[in-house]
GROMACS .gro file of C-alpha atoms in nm:
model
  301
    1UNK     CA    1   0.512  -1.240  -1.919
    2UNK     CA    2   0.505  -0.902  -1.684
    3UNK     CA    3   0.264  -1.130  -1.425
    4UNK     CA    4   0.504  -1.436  -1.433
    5UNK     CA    5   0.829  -1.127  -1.367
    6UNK     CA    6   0.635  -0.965  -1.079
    7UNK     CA    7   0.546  -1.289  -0.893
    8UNK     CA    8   0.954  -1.452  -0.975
    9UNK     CA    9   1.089  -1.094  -0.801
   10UNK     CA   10   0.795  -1.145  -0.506
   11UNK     CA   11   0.919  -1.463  -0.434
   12UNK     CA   12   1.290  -1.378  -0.487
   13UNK     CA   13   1.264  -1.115  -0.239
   14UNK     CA   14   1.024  -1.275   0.038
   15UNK     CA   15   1.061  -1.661  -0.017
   16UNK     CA   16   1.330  -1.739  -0.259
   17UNK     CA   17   1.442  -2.071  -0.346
   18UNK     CA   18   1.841  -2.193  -0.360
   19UNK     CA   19   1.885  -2.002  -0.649
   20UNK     CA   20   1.728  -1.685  -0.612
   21UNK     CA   21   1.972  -1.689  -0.284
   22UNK     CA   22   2.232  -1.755  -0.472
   23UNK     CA   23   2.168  -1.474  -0.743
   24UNK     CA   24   2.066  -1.232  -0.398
   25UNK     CA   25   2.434  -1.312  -0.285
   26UNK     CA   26   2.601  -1.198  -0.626
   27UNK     CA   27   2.430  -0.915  -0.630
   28UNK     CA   28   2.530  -0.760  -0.214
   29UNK     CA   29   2.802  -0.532  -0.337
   30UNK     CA   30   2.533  -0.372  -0.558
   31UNK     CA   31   2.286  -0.365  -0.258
   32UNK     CA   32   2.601  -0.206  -0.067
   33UNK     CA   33   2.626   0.070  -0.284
   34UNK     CA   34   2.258   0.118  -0.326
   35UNK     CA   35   2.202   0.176   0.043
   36UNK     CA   36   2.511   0.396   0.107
   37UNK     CA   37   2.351   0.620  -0.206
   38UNK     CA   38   2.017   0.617  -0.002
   39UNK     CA   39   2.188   0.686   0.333
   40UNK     CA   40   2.346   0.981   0.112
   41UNK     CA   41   2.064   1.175   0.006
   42UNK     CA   42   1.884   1.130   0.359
   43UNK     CA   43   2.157   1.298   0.494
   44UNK     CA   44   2.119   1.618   0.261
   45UNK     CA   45   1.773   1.633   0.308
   46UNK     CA   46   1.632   1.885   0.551
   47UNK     CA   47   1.332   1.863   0.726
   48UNK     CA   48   1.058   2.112   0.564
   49UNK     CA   49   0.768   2.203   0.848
   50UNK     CA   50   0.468   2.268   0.629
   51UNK     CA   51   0.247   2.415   0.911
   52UNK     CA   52   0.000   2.122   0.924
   53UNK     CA   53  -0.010   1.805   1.107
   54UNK     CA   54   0.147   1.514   0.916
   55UNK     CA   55   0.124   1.198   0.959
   56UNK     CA   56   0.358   0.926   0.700
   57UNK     CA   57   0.244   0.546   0.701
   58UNK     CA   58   0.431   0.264   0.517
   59UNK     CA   59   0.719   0.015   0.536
   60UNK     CA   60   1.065   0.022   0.421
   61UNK     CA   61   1.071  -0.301   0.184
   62UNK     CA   62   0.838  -0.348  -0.158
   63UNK     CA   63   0.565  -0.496  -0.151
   64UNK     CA   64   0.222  -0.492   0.031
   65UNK     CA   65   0.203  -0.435   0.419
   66UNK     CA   66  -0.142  -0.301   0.508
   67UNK     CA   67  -0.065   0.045   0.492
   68UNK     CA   68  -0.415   0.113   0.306
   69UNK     CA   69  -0.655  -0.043   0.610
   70UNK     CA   70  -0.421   0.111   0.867
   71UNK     CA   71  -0.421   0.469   0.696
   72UNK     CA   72  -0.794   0.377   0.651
   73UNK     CA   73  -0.822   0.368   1.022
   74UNK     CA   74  -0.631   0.668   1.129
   75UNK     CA   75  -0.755   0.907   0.909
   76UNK     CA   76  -1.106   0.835   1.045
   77UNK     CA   77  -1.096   0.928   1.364
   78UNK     CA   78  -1.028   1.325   1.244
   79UNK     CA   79  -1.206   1.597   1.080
   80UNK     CA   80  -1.060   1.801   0.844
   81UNK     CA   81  -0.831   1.534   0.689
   82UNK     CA   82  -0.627   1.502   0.400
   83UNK     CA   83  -0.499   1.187   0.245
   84UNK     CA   84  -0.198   1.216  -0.005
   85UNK     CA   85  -0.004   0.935  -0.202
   86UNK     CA   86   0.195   0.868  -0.557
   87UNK     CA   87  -0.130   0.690  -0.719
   88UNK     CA   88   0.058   0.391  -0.848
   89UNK     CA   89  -0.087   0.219  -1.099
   90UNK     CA   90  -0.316   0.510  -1.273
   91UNK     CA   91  -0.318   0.687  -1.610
   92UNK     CA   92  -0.276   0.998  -1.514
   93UNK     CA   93   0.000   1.229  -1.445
   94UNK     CA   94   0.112   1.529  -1.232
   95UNK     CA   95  -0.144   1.618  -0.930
   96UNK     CA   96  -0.465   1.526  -0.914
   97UNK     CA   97  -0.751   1.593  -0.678
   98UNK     CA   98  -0.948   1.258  -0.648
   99UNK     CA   99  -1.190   1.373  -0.380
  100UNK     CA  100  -1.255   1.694  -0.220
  101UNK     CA  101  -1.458   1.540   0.065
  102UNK     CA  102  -1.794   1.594  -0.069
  103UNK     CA  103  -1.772   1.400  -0.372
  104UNK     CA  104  -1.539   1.208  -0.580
  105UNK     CA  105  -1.445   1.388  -0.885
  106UNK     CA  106  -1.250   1.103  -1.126
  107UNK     CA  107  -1.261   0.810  -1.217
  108UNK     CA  108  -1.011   0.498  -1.075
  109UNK     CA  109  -0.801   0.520  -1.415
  110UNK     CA  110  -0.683   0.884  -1.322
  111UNK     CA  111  -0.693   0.801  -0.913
  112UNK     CA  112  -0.518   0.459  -0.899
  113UNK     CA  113  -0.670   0.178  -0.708
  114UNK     CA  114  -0.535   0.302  -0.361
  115UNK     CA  115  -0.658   0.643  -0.367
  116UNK     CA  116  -1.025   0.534  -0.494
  117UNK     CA  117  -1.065   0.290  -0.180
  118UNK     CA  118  -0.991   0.601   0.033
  119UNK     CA  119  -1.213   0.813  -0.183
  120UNK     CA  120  -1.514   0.550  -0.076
  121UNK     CA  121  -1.402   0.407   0.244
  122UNK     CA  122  -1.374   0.791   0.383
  123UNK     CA  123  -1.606   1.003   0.180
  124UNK     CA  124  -1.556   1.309   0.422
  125UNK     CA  125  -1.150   1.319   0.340
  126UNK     CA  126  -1.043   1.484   0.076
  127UNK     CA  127  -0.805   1.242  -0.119
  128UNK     CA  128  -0.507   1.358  -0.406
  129UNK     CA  129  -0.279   1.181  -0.569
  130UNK     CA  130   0.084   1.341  -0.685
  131UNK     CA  131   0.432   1.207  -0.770
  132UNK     CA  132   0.555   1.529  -0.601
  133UNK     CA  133   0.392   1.496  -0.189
  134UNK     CA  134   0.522   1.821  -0.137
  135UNK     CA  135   0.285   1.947  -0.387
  136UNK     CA  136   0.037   1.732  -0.267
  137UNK     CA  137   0.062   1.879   0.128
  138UNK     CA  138   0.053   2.240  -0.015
  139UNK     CA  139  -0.264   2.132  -0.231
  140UNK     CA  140  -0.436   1.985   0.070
  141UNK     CA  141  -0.346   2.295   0.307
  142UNK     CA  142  -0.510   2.474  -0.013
  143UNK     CA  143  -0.852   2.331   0.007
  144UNK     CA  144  -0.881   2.325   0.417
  145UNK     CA  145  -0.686   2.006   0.553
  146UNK     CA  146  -0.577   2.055   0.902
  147UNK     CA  147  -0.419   1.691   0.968
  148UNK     CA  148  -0.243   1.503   0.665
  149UNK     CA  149  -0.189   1.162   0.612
  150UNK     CA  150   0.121   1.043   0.372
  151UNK     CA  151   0.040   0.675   0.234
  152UNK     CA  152   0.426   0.520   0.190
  153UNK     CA  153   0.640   0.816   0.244
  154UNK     CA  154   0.914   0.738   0.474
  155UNK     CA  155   1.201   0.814   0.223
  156UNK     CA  156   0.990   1.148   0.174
  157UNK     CA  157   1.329   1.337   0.417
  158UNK     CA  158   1.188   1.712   0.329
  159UNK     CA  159   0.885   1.686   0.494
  160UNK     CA  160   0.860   1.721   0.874
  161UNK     CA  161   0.619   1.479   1.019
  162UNK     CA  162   0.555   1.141   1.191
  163UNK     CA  163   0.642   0.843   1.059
  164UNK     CA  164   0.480   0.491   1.104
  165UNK     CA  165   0.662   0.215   1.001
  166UNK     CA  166   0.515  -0.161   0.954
  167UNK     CA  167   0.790  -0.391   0.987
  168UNK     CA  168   0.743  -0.698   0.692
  169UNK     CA  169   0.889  -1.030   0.798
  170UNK     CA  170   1.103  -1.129   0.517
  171UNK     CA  171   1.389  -1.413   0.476
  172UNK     CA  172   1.622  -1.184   0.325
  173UNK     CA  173   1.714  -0.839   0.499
  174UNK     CA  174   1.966  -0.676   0.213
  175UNK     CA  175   1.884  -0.355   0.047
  176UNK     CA  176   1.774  -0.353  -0.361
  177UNK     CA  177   1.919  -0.517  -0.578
  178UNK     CA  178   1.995  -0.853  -0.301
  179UNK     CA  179   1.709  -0.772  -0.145
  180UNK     CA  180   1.358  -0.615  -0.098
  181UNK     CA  181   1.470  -0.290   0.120
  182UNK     CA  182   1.443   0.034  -0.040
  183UNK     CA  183   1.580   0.215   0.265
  184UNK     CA  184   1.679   0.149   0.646
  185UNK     CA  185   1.570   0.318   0.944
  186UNK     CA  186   1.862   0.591   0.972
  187UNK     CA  187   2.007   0.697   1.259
  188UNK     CA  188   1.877   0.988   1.382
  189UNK     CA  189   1.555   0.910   1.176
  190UNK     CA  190   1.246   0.854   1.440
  191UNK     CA  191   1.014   0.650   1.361
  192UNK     CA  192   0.741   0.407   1.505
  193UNK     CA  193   0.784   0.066   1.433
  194UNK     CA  194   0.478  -0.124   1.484
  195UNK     CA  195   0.379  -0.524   1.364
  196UNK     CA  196   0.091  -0.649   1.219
  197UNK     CA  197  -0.102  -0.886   1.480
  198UNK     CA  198   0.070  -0.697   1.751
  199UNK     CA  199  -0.017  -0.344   1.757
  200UNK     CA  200  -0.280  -0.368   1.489
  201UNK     CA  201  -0.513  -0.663   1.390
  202UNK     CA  202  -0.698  -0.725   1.038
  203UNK     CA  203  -1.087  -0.780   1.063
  204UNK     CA  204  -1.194  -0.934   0.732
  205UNK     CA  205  -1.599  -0.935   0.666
  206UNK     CA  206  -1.750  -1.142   0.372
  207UNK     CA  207  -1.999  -0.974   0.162
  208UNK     CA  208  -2.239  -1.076  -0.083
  209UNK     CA  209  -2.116  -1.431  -0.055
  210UNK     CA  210  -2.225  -1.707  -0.301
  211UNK     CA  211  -2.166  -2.080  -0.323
  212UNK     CA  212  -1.905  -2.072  -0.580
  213UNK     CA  213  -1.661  -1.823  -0.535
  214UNK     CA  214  -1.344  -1.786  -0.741
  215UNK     CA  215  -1.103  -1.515  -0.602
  216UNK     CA  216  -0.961  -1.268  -0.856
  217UNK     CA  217  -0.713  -1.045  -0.716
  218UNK     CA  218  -0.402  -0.751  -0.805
  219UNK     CA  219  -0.239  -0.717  -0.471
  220UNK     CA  220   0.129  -0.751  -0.425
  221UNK     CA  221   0.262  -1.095  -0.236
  222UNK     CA  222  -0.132  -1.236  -0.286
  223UNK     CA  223  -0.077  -1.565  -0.054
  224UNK     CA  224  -0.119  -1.311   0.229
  225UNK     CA  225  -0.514  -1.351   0.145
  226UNK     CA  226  -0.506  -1.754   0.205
  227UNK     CA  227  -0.551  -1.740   0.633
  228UNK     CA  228  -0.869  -1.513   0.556
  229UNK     CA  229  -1.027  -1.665   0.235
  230UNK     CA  230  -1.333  -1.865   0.237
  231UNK     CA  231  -1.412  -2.173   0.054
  232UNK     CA  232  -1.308  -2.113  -0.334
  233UNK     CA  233  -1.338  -2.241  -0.688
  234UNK     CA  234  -1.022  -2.105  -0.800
  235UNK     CA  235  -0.736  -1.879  -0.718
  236UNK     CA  236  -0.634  -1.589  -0.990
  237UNK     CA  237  -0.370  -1.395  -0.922
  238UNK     CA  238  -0.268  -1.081  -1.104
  239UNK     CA  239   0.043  -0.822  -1.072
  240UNK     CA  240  -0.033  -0.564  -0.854
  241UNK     CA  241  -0.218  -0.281  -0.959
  242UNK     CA  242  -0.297  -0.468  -1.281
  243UNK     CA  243  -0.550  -0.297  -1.488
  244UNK     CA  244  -0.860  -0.550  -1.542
  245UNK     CA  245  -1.090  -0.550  -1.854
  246UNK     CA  246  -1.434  -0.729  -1.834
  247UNK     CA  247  -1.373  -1.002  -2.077
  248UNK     CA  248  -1.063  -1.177  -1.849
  249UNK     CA  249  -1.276  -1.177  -1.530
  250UNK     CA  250  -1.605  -1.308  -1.762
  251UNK     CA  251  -1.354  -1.587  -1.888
  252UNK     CA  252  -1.219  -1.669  -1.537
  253UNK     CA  253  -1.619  -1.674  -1.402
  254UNK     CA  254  -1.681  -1.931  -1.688
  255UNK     CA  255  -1.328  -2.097  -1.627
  256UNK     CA  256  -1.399  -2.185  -1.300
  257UNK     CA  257  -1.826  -2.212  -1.329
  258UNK     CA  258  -1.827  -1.941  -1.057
  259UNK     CA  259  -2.105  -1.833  -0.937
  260UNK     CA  260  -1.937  -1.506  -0.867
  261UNK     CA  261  -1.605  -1.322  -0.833
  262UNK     CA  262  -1.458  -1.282  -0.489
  263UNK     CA  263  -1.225  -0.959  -0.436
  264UNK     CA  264  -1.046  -0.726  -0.180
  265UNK     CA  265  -1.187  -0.362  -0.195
  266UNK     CA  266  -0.877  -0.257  -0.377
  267UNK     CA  267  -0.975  -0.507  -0.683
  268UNK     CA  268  -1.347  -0.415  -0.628
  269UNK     CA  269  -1.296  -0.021  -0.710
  270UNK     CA  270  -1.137  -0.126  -1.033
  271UNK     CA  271  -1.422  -0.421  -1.130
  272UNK     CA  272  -1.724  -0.290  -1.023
  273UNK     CA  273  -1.741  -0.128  -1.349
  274UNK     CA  274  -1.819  -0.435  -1.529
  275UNK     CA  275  -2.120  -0.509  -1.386
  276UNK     CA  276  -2.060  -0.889  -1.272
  277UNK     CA  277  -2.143  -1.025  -0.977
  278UNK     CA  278  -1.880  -0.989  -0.715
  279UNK     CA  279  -1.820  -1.083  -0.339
  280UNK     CA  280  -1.594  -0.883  -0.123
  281UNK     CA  281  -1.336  -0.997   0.080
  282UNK     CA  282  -1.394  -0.649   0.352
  283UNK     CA  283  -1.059  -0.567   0.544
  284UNK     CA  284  -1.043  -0.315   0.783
  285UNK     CA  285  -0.825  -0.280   1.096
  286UNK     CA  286  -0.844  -0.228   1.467
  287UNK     CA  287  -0.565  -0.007   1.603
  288UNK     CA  288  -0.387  -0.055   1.969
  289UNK     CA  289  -0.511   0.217   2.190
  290UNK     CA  290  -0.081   0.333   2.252
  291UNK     CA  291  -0.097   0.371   1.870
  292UNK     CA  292  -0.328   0.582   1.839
  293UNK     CA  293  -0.192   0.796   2.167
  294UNK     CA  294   0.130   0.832   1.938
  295UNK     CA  295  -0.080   1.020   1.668
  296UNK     CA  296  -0.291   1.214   1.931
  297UNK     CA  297   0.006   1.328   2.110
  298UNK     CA  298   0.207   1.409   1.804
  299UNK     CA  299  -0.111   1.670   1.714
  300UNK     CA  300  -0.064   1.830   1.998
  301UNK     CA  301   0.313   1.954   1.975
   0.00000   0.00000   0.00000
């Protein structure tokens, strides 16, 4: 029931029929009152400069927009680097340090899927997960980060740093409830908008590839996958951040007679556990050069 919820609001919000419009129009004075609240607190919040280098990116709807490969990518270029999100999706609670760049010191239950594909993707960056970021930047500062990277902070209004915005195409433009905004891009808010294809490009690598793949997956809007999949038995799509147990993906190998299970690295951190066999859908992106001059200059101030 919760899968069949998640993918009706995914397609209400990003490709919704006559009747999800419909219901989207009924509910604008809602979305009206929603973003003046939002518009509200950003204007009480003040700027907090936290003495370190920060660096926020994410996107302004729900949903998926690359933010992992793309904070992936930034973050690796520096030493002494930080990376701190909300950990949506784990078990745990309060702050928690996932890795302190030497090793990785929980499991994904009490990381979240997000923060354990930084964990391995950047094994010299320490990684911590906290509902509260402002916790989370005094935490890093704590244990030697000179640079900081927020994962989906832009509503974060306290903290003084740089925010990176990718802008998600989407057939509806209202705010929650009508649509899948959370916030706008405030006057008097800077922030660099960039676009996928445009000022960054996905590079997807196939590993450990078999002859009958069936793709098993827990990423938000999935259908993104389809331009970069290979050849597949079968298609099985899961919320996102849905917590897997070995039996479903055993059933779904013997479902489709797969020879193994093809995933992105965010489902791989999470199944690896189980001890099947799995091929990797590998994402990683390549930056524009101005991009990157944005972050380099913004160290220097």
């Amino acid at each position: 029931m919760r899968r069949r919820v998640v993918f009706w609001v995914e397609e209400y919000f990003y490709n919704p029929n006559f009747i999800q419009k419909f219901l989207s129009f009924l509910l604008l004075p809602l979305s009206w009152i929603y973003c003046f609240c939002m518009y509200l607190r950003f204007k009480s919040k003040t700027a907090q400069d936290f003495g370190i280098d920060i660096i926020s990116v994410g996107n302004l709807s729900v949903g998926g927009s690359g933010k992992t490969p793309l904070v992936t990518a930034l973050a690796s270029r520096y030493e002494d680097v930080a990376i701190v999100l909300r950990g949506y999706g784990r078990e745990s609670r309060g702050l928690v340090v996932v890795s302190d760049g030497n090793k990785i010191l929980c499991g994904v239950d009490k990381s979240g899927d997000e923060a354990m594909i930084y964990a391995h993707k950047l094994p010299n960056v320490k990684v911590i997960v906290s509902e509260n970021r402002n916790d989370g930047v005094l935490k890093a500062k704590e244990i030697g980060a000179k640079i900081l990277f927020l994962d989906d902070a832009y509503s974060k209004h306290d903290i003084k740093k740089l925010d990176i915005l990718i802008d998600v195409e989407s057939k509806n433009s209202s705010c929650l409830p009508s649509g899948p905004f959370r916030e706008r891009l405030w006057k008097g808010k800077e922030a660099v908008v960039i676009r996928d294809g445009i000022d960054f490009k996905r590079v997807v690598e196939l590993k450990n590839k078999s002859d009958k793949m069936s793709l098993v997956t827990a990423i938000a809007r999935p259908q993104r996958l389809d331009s970069y999949l290979p050849e597949v038995v079968g298609k099985n799509y899961f919320e996102d951040h849905h917590s897997f147990v070995r039996d479903e993906v055993l059933n779904i190998l013997k479902k489709d007679n797969a020879e193994s299970v093809l995933v992105t690295y965010k489902d791989f951190v999470k199944l690896e556990q189980f001890g099947l066999p799995l091929s990797l859908l590998d994402l990683h992106v390549e930056v524009n050069e101005d991009i990157l001059k944005i972050v380099d200059n913004y160290r220097r101030k």
